Amino acid sequence: WQWDFGNPNATNDTSRLRNPAYTFPAPGTYQVTLRATSSKGCDKSVTLPLQVFDRPSLSLPFRDTLICSIDSLPLIATGNGSFSWTPSTGRILNPNTPNPVVFPLSTTTYRVTLNDRGCIASDSIRVNVLDFISVDAGRDTTICAGDPVVLNPVTAGLSFSWSPAPLLNNPNIRRPVAIPTDRVTRFVVIANLGKCQAVDSLTITTVPYPEAFVMPDTTICNSTSIQLSGSGNGSFIQWSPSNGLSAPNSYQTIATPTGTTTYTLSVFDNLGCPKPGIATVTINVTPPITVNAGQDTTVVFGQTLQLAAQSNANQFEWTPAIGLNDPAILSPTLTLTASNVPPGTDFITYSLRAFTPEGCTNSDSVTIRVFSTGPSIFIPNAFTPNNDGLNDVIRPILAGIQRLDFFRIYNRYGQLVFQTSQSEAGWDGTLKGLPQNSGNYVYQVQAIDIAGEVLRQSGSFILIR
């Protein structure tokens, strides 16, 4: 015997058995051929079409359910073909339909078989039977007034009715959300499983939130402290963040914040509300006050000098106010005359105090050298570049000068050893990094005075080592 099952993709679709078993890979029509040969050389073949159907689709909406012993239950199955439910003696009506009705007295597993043109599918449903049900609504509890609470009963019931309904988001579900409005509220639940029913209740007590109060938001200066003040009706309090607080569990505590910080006061009570009362206060910390009164400089009588101070504050005070056009601005102009400068005054030190409305302050000063002569250029007659911080460089002292054109220094051989056009630059006694010898040096200087006139001057000085 030789079989061909009409499957071109199979690698072994023949059999020499007279009655072979074969599993077709997919639904469809197959040409099945049987060839028979004998030991005498006789040979005959026959080919027949074979229609292969798919297994029927069987669907159940649930696999496990629950009923009361005095109830009946319709079973539901969907599919095409002939239905058969077992056990047929398990208190079942219409067992050969897709939707029989069962009323078992004890827990029973019902199996359904679907036959579609000889193809079989099956499944099962377990029906758990209870003689009665109970319901535990939950423990009495205390919550904070105004808070919602989820009711969570323990029961085998499948449908529910809660009261009072107006205080629930849905009185007909297992776990409704309740928002009690009274001091004490009793919630009742009726649980049903078909004709079986059970009732229970629980009491919810509401407790007001603890009260917490704090001082208004305020602003302090950088690197300063402030007393945080709070109040409330709790048995325990906590400030946070607690870093930098002298007493984080006291209504009154000293705070030293490193930057703007919002402090939270949490007040806990002992009446049963599990949540704290909350209040917050923000302490704004101003940035450090920076102030620079400017570089020390010189001025001659009648010269108008623009002070060039810098600060991040917004209020200012210069002292003394001698010669200033406005001592309350950051960079006033200065004009000194013989009438406003005491006789014999060579230097005036002006102090600049910068401050904010919150009282944050810082100060700096600038020293003005006063010349009663006209515009002049002063060159020291000697300097000692020994790095002792005194007379280590030589530079022109400009009085009444608006611009330095050049300051040049020559050694005794006429070699240029230094030159600059910057009024604050000076010579340190070196040339290309090498210290120069002690002795006489010649200088030339040219500048433009406040009237626009050219001043030229030359002379000599001594380098002393």
CSV table of N, CA, C and O in Angstrom, one decimal, residues 67 77 122 133 145 155 159 187 297 351 419 451 464:
chain,number,residue,atom,x,y,z
A,67,ILE,N,-23.1,31.3,42.2
A,67,ILE,CA,-24.6,31.5,42.4
A,67,ILE,C,-25.0,31.0,43.8
A,67,ILE,O,-24.2,30.3,44.5
A,77,ALA,N,-22.6,30.2,25.6
A,77,ALA,CA,-21.5,29.8,24.7
A,77,ALA,C,-21.8,30.3,23.3
A,77,ALA,O,-23.0,30.4,23.0
A,122,SER,N,-14.1,22.0,22.7
A,122,SER,CA,-14.8,21.9,24.0
A,122,SER,C,-14.2,22.9,25.0
A,122,SER,O,-13.0,23.3,24.8
A,133,ILE,N,-24.5,33.9,51.8
A,133,ILE,CA,-23.4,34.8,51.7
A,133,ILE,C,-23.3,35.7,53.0
A,133,ILE,O,-24.3,35.8,53.7
A,145,ALA,N,-11.5,65.5,58.0
A,145,ALA,CA,-12.7,66.1,57.5
A,145,ALA,C,-12.5,66.6,56.0
A,145,ALA,O,-11.5,67.2,55.8
A,155,THR,N,-16.8,40.2,50.8
A,155,THR,CA,-18.0,39.4,50.6
A,155,THR,C,-17.9,38.6,49.3
A,155,THR,O,-17.1,39.0,48.4
A,159,SER,N,-23.6,42.0,43.6
A,159,SER,CA,-24.3,43.2,43.4
A,159,SER,C,-24.4,43.9,44.8
A,159,SER,O,-24.5,43.2,45.8
A,187,PHE,N,-22.5,54.0,57.3
A,187,PHE,CA,-22.7,53.6,56.0
A,187,PHE,C,-23.2,52.1,56.0
A,187,PHE,O,-22.6,51.3,56.7
A,297,THR,N,42.9,107.9,42.8
A,297,THR,CA,43.3,108.7,41.7
A,297,THR,C,43.7,110.1,42.2
A,297,THR,O,43.8,110.3,43.4
A,351,SER,N,34.1,107.4,51.2
A,351,SER,CA,33.6,106.1,51.6
A,351,SER,C,32.2,106.0,50.9
A,351,SER,O,31.3,106.9,51.0
A,419,GLN,N,58.2,101.5,28.1
A,419,GLN,CA,57.3,102.6,27.6
A,419,GLN,C,55.8,102.1,27.8
A,419,GLN,O,55.6,100.9,27.7
A,451,ALA,N,42.1,120.5,29.8
A,451,ALA,CA,41.8,121.6,28.9
A,451,ALA,C,42.1,121.3,27.4
A,451,ALA,O,41.9,122.1,26.5
A,464,ILE,N,67.3,102.2,42.8
A,464,ILE,CA,68.1,101.8,44.0
A,464,ILE,C,67.8,100.3,44.3
A,464,ILE,O,66.6,99.9,44.5
